[in-house]
PDB file of C-alpha atoms and ligand atoms in Angstrom:
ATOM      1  CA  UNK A   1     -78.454  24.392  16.355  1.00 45.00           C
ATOM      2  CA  UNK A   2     -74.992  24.686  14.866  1.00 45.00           C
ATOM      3  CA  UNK A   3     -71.985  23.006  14.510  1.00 50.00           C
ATOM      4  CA  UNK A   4     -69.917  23.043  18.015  1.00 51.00           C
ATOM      5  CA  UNK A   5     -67.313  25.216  16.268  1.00 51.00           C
ATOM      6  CA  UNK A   6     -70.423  27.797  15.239  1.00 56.00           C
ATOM      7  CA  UNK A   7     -71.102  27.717  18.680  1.00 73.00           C
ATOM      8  CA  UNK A   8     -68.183  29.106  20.602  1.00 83.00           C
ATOM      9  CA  UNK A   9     -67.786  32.679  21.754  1.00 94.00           C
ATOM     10  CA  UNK A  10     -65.252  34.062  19.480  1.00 97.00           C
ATOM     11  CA  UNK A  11     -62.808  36.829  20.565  1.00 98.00           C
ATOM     12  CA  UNK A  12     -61.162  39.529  18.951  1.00 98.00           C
ATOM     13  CA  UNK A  13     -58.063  40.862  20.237  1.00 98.00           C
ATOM     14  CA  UNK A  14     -57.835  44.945  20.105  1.00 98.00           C
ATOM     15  CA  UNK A  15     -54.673  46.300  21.252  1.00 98.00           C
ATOM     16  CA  UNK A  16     -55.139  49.778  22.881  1.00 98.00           C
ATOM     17  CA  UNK A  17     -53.059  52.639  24.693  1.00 98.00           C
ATOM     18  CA  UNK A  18     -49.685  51.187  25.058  1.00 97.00           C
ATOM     19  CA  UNK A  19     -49.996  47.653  26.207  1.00 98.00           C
ATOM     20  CA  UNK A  20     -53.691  47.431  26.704  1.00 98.00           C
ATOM     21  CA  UNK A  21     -56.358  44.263  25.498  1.00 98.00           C
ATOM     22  CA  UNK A  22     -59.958  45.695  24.691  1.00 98.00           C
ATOM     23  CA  UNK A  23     -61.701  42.480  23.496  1.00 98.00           C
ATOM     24  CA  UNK A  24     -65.034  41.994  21.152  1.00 98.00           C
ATOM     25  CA  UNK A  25     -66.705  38.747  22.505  1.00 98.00           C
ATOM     26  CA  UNK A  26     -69.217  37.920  19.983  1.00 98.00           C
ATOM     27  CA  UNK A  27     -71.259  35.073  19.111  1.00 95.00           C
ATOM     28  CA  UNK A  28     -70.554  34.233  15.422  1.00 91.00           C
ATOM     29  CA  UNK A  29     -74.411  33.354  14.123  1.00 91.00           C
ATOM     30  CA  UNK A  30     -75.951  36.196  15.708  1.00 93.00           C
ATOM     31  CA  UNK A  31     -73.208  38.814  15.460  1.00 96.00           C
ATOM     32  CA  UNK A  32     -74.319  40.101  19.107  1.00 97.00           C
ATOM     33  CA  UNK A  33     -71.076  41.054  20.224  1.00 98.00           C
ATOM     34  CA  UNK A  34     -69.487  42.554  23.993  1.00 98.00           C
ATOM     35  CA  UNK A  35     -66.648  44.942  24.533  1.00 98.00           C
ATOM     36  CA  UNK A  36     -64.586  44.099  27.689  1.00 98.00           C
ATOM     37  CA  UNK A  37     -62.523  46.611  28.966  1.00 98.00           C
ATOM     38  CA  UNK A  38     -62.621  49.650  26.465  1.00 97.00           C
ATOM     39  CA  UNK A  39     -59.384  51.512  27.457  1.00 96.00           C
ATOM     40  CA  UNK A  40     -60.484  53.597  24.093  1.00 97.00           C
ATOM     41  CA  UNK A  41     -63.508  53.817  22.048  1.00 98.00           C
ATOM     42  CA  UNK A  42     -62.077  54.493  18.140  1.00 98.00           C
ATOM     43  CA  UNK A  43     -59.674  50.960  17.974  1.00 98.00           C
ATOM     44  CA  UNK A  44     -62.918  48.845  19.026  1.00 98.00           C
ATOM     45  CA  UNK A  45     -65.460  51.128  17.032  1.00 98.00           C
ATOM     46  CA  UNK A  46     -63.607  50.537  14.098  1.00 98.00           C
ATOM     47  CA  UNK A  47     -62.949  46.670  14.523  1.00 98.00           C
ATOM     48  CA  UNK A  48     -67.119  46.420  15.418  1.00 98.00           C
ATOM     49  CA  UNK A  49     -68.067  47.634  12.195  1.00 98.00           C
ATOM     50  CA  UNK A  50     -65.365  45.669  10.445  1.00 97.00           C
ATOM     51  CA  UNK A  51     -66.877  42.570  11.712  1.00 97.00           C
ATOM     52  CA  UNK A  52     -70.348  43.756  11.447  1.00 97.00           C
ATOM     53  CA  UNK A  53     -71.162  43.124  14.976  1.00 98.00           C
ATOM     54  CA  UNK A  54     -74.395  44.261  16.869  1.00 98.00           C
ATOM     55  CA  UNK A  55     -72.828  45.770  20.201  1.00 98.00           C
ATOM     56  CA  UNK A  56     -75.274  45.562  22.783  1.00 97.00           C
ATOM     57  CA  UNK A  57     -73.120  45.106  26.130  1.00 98.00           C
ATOM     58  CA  UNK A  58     -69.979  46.774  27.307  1.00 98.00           C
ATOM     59  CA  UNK A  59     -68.269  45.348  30.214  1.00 98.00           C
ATOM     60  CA  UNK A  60     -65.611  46.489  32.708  1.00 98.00           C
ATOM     61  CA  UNK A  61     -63.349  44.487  34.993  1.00 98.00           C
ATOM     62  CA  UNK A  62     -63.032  47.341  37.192  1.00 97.00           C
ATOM     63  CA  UNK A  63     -62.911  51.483  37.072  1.00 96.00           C
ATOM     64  CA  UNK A  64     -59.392  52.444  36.393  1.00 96.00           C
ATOM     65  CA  UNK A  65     -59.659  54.800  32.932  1.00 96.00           C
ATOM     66  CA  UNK A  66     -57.476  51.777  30.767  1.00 97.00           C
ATOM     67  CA  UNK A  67     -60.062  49.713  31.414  1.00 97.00           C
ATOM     68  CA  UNK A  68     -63.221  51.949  31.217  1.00 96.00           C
ATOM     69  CA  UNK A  69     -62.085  55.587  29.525  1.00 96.00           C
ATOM     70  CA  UNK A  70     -63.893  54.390  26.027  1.00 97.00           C
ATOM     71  CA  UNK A  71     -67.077  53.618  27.988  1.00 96.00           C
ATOM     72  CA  UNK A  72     -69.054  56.580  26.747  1.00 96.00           C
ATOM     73  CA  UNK A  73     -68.136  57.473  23.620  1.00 97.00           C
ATOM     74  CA  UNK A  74     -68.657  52.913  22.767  1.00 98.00           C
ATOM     75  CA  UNK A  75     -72.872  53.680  24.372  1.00 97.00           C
ATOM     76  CA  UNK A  76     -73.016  56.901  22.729  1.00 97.00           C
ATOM     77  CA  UNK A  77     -72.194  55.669  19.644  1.00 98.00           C
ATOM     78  CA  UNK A  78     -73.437  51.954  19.598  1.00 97.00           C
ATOM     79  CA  UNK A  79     -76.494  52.285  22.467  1.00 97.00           C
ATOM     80  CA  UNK A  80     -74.806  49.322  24.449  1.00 98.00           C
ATOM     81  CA  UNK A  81     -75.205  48.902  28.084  1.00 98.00           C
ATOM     82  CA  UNK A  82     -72.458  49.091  30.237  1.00 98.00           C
ATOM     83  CA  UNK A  83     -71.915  46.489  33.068  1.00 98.00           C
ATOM     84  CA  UNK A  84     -69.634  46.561  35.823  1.00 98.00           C
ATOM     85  CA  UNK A  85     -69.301  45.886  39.916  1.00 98.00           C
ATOM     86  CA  UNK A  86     -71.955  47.225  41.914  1.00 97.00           C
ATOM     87  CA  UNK A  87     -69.706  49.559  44.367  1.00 94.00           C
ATOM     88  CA  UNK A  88     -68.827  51.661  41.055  1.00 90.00           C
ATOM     89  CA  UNK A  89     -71.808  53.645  41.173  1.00 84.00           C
ATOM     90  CA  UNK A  90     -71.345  57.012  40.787  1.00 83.00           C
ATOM     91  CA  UNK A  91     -67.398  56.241  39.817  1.00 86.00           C
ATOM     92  CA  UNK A  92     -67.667  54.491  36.391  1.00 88.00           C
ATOM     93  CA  UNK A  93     -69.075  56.467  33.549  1.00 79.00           C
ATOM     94  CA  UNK A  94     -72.156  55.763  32.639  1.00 86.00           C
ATOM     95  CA  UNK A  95     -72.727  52.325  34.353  1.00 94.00           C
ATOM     96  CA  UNK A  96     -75.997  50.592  33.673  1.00 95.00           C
ATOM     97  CA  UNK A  97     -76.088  47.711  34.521  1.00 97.00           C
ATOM     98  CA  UNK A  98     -74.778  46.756  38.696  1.00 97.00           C
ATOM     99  CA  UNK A  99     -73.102  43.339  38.606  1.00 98.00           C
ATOM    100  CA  UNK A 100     -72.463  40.952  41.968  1.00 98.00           C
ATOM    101  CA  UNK A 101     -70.835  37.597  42.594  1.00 98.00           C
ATOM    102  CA  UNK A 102     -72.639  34.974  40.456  1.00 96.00           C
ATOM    103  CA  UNK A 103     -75.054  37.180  38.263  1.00 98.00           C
ATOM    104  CA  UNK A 104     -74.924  36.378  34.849  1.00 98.00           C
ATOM    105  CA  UNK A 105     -74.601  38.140  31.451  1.00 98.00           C
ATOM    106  CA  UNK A 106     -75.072  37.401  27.746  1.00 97.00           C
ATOM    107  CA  UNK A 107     -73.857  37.545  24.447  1.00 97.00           C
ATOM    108  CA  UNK A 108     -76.560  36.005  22.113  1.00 94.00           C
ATOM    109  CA  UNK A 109     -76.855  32.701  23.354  1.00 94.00           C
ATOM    110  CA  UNK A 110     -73.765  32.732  25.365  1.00 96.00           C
ATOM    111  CA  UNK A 111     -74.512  33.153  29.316  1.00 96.00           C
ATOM    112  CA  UNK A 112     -71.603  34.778  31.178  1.00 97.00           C
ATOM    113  CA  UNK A 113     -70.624  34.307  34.900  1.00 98.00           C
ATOM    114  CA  UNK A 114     -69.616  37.257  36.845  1.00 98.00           C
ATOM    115  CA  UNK A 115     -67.103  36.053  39.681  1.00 98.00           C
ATOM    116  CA  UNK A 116     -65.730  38.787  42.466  1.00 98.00           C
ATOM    117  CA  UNK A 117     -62.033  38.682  42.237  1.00 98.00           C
ATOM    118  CA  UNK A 118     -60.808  41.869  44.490  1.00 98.00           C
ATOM    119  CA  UNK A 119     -56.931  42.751  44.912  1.00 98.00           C
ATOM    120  CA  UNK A 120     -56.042  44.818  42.469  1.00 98.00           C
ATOM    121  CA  UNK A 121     -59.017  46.845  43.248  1.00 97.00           C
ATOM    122  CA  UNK A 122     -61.991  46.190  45.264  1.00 96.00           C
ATOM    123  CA  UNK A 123     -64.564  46.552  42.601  1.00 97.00           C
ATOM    124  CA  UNK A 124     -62.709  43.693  40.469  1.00 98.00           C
ATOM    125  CA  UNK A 125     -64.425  41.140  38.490  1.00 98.00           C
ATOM    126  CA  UNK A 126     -63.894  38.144  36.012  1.00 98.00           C
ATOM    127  CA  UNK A 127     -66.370  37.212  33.268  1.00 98.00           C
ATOM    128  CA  UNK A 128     -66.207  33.261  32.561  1.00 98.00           C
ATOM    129  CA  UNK A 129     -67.848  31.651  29.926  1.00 97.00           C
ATOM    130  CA  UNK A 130     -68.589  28.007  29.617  1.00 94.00           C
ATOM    131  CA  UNK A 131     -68.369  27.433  26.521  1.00 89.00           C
ATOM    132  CA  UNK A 132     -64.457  28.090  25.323  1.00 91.00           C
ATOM    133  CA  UNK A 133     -64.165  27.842  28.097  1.00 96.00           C
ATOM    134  CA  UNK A 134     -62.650  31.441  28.593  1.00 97.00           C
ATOM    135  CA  UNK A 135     -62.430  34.314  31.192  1.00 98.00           C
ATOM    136  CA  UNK A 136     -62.057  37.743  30.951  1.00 98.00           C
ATOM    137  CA  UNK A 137     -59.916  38.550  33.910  1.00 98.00           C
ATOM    138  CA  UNK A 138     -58.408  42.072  33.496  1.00 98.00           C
ATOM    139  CA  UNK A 139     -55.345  43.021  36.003  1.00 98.00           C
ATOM    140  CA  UNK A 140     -55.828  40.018  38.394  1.00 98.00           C
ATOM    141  CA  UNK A 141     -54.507  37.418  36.962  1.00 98.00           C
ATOM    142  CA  UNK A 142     -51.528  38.455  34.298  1.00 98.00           C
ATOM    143  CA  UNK A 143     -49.749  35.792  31.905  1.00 98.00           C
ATOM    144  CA  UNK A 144     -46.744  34.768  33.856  1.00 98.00           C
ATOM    145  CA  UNK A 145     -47.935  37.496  36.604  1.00 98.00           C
ATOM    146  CA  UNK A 146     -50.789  39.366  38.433  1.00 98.00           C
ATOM    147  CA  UNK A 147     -51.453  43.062  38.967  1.00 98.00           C
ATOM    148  CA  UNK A 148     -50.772  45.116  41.773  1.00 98.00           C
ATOM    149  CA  UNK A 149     -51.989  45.486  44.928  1.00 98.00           C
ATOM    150  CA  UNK A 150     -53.441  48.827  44.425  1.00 97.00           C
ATOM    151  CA  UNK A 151     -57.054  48.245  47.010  1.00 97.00           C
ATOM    152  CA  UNK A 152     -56.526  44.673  48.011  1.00 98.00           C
ATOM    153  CA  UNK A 153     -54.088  42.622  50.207  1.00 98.00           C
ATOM    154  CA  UNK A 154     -52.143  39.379  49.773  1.00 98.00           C
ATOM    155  CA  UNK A 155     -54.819  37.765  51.581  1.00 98.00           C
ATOM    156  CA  UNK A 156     -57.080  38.958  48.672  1.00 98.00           C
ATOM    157  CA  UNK A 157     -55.015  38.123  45.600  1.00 98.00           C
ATOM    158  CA  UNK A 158     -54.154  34.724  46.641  1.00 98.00           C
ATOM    159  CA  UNK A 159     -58.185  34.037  46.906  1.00 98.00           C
ATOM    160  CA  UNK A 160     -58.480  35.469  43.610  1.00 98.00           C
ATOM    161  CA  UNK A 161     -55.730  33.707  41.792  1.00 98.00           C
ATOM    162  CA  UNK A 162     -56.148  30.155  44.152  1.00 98.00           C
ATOM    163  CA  UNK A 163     -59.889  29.487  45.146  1.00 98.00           C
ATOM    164  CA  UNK A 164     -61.288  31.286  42.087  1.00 98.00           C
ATOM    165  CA  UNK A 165     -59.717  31.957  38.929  1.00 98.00           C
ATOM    166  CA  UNK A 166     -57.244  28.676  39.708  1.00 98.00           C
ATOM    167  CA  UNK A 167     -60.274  26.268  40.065  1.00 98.00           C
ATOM    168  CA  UNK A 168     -61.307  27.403  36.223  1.00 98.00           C
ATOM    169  CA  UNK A 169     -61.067  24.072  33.823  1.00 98.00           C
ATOM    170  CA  UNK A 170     -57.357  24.131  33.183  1.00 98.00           C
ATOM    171  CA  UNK A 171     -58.185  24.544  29.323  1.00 98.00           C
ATOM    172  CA  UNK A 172     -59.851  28.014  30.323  1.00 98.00           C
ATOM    173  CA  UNK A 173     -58.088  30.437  27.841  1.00 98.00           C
ATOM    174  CA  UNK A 174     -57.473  33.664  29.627  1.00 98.00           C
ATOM    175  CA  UNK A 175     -57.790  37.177  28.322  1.00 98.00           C
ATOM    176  CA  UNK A 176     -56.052  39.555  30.830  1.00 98.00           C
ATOM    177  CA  UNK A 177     -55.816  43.152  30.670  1.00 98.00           C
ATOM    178  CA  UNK A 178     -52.459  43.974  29.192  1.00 98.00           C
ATOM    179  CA  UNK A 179     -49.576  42.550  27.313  1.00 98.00           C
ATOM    180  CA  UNK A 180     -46.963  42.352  30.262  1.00 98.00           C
ATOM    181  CA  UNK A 181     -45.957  38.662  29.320  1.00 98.00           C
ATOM    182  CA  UNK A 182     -42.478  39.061  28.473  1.00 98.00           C
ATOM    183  CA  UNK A 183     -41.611  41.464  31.079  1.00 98.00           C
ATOM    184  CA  UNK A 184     -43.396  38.886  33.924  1.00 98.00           C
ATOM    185  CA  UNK A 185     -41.943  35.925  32.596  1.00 98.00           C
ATOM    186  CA  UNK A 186     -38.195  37.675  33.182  1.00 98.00           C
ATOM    187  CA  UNK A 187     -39.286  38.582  36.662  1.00 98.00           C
ATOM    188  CA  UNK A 188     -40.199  34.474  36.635  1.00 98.00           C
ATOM    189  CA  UNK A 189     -37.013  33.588  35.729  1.00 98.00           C
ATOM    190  CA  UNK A 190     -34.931  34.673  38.311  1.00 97.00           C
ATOM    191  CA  UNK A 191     -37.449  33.857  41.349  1.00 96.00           C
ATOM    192  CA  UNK A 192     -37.417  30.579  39.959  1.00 96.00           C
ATOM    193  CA  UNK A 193     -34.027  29.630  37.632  1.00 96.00           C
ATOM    194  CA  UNK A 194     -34.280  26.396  37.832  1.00 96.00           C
ATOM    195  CA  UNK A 195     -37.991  26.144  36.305  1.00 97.00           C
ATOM    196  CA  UNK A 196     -37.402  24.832  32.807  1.00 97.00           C
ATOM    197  CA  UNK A 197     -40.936  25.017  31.824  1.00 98.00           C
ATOM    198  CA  UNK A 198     -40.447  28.912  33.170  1.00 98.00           C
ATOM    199  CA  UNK A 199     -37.566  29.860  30.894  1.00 98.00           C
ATOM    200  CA  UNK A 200     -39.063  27.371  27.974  1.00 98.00           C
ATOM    201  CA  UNK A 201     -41.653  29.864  28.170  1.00 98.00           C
ATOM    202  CA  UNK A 202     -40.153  33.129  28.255  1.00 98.00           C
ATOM    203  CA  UNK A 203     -38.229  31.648  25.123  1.00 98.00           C
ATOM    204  CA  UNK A 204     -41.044  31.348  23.209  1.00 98.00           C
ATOM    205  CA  UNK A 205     -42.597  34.368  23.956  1.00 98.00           C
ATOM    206  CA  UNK A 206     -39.399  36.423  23.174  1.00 98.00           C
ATOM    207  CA  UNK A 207     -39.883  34.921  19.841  1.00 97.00           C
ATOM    208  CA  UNK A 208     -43.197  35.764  19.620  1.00 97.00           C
ATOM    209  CA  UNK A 209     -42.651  39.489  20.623  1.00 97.00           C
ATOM    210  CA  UNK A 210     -39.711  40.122  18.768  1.00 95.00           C
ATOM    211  CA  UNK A 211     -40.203  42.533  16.041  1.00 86.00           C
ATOM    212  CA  UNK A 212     -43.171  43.625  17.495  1.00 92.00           C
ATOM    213  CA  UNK A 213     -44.705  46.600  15.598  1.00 90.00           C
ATOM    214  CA  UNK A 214     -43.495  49.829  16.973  1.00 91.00           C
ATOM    215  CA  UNK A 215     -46.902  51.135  17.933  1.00 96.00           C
ATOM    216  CA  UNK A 216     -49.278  48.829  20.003  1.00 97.00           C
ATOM    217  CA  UNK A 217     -52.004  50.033  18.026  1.00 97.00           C
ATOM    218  CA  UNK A 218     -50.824  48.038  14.783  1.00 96.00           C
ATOM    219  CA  UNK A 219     -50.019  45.094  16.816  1.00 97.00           C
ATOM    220  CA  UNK A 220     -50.828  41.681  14.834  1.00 96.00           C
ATOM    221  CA  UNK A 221     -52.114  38.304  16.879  1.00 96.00           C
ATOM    222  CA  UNK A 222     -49.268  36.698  15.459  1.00 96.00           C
ATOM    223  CA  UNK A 223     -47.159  38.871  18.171  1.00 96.00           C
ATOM    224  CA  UNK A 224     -49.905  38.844  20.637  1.00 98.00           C
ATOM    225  CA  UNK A 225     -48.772  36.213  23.813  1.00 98.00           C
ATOM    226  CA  UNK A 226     -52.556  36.474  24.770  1.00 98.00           C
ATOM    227  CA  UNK A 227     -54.554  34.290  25.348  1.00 98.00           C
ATOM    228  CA  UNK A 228     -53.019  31.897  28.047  1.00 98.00           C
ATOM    229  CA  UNK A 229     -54.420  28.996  29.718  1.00 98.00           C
ATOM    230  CA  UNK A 230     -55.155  28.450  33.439  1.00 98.00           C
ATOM    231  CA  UNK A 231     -52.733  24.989  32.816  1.00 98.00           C
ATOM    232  CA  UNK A 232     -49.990  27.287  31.562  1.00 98.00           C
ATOM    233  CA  UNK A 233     -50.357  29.724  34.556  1.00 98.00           C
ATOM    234  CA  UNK A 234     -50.671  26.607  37.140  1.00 98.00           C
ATOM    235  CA  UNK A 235     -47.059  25.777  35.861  1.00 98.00           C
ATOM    236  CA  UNK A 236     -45.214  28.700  35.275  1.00 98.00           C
ATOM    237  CA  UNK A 237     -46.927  32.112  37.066  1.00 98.00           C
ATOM    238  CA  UNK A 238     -44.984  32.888  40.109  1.00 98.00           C
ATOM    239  CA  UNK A 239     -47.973  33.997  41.872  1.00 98.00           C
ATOM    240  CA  UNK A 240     -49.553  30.419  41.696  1.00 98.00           C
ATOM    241  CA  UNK A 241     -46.529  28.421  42.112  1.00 98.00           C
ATOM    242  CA  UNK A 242     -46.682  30.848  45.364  1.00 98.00           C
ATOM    243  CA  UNK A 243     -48.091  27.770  47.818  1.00 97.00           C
ATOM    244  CA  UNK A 244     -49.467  30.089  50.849  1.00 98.00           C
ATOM    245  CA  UNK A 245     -50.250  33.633  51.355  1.00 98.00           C
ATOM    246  CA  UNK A 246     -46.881  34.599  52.748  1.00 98.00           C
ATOM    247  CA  UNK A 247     -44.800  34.000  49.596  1.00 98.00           C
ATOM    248  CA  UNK A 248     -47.304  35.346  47.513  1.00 98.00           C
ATOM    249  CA  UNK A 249     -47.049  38.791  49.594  1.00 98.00           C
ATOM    250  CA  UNK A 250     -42.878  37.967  49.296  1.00 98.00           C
ATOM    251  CA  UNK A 251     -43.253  37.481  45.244  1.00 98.00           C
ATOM    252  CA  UNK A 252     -45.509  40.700  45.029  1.00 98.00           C
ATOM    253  CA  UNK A 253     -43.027  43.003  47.153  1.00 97.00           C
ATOM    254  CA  UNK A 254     -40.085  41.755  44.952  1.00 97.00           C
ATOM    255  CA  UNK A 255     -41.552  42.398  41.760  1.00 97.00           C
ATOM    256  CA  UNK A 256     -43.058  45.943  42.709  1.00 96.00           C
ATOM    257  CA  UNK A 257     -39.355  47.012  43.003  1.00 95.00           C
ATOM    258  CA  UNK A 258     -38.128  44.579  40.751  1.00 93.00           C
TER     259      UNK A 258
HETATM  260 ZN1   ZN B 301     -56.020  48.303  36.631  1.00 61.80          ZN
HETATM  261 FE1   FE B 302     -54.792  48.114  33.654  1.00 61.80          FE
END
């Protein structure tokens, strides 16, 4: 056994497409290593050999092609397996591996919890992981937002958000699918103006994405607002400071159009 520090999942940050997180989760002794959400192949391909990283798992939060369009050329290339919900068979490219509500997966010695989280889409999951603690949560849960209702209801999202990715340990750092921070926590601002901790926040992260590179691809961490935390979210995301179904559907309808 390691160190505690040797132990914990580590996670790369790839920036993809325009605004898109495709994350290596790998375990730092072993070098067994995860891609989550491979919106393209080449960004993470390249990163995986620049860390020297085994791939043996690919996993997807849900179908759409951001999310999933690197699938096949990552398993062609690497011979990883590639896990997502159950109801995508026949949809997602080369699925493996059928994943349910509480089945687990692995990355070296980490173990993985797969938790059903449909709104955005049906076939929606989250991957948590004890020890970080962190969660993979793609377009459910956004910093400062959540995605849209493209398959799911209100009724839907505020489960997801309230009764399951809410009840995380509030130090649960959270790696969502796309880097819509700055934009949500404007939208934030004027449902709530009176919420310092709200317009603290966007503050901060205007710093942090101002004189952002040009092209997402050559994005740096330092301008990267991902990871949050579930604490941060609990205080300043609209959609959980959204006490009951009704306002959540209210928030939602205003920031579609917003
Ligand atoms: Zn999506
Ligand atoms: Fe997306």
């Amino acid at each position: 056994m390691g160190n505690l520090s040797d132990m914990t999942l580590q996670v790369e940050r790839v920036p993809t497409l325009s605004d898109n997180y495709t994350y290596l989760a790998y375990c730092d002794q072993s070098k067994a290593a995860a891609v989550i959400d491979a919106a393209e192949a080449d960004p993470a391909l390249v990163r995986i050999s620049e860390l020297g990283l085994n791939l043996t798992s690919i996993f997807s939060t849900h179908h759409h092609l951001d999310h999933t369009a690197g699938n096949p050329d990552i398993a062609k290339a690497t011979g990883a397996l590639i896990y997502a919900h159950a109801d995508n068979r026949g949809r997602l490219p080369g699925l493996t591996n059928e994943l349910r509500e509480g089945d687990t997966v692995q990355i070296g010695p980490h173990i993985g919890r797969v938790l059903e989280i449909p709104a955005h889409t049906m076939d929606h999951i989250a991957f948590y992981f004890d020890d970080g603690p962190l969660v993979f949560c793609g377009d459910t849960m956004f910093a400062g937002g959540c995605g849209r209702l493209f398959e799911g209801t209100p009724e839907l999202m505020f489960e997801a958000l309230h009764k399951k990715l809410g009840t995380l340990p509030a130090d649960t750092r959270v790696y969502c699918g796309h880097e819509y921070t700055e934009a949500n926590l404007g939208f934030a601002s004027e449902i709530f103006p009176d919420n310092l901790e709200i317009s603290e926040r966007l503050a901060a992260v205007q710093e942090t994405r101002k004189g952002a590179a040009a092209d997402w691809h050559d994005a740096t961490p330092a301008e990267m607002t991902i990871p949050t935390t579930i604490e941060q979210e609990q205080k300043t995301n609209p959609f959980l400071l959204a006490p009951t179904v009704e306002e959540l559907a209210r928030v939602r309808a205003l920031k579609d159009e917003w």
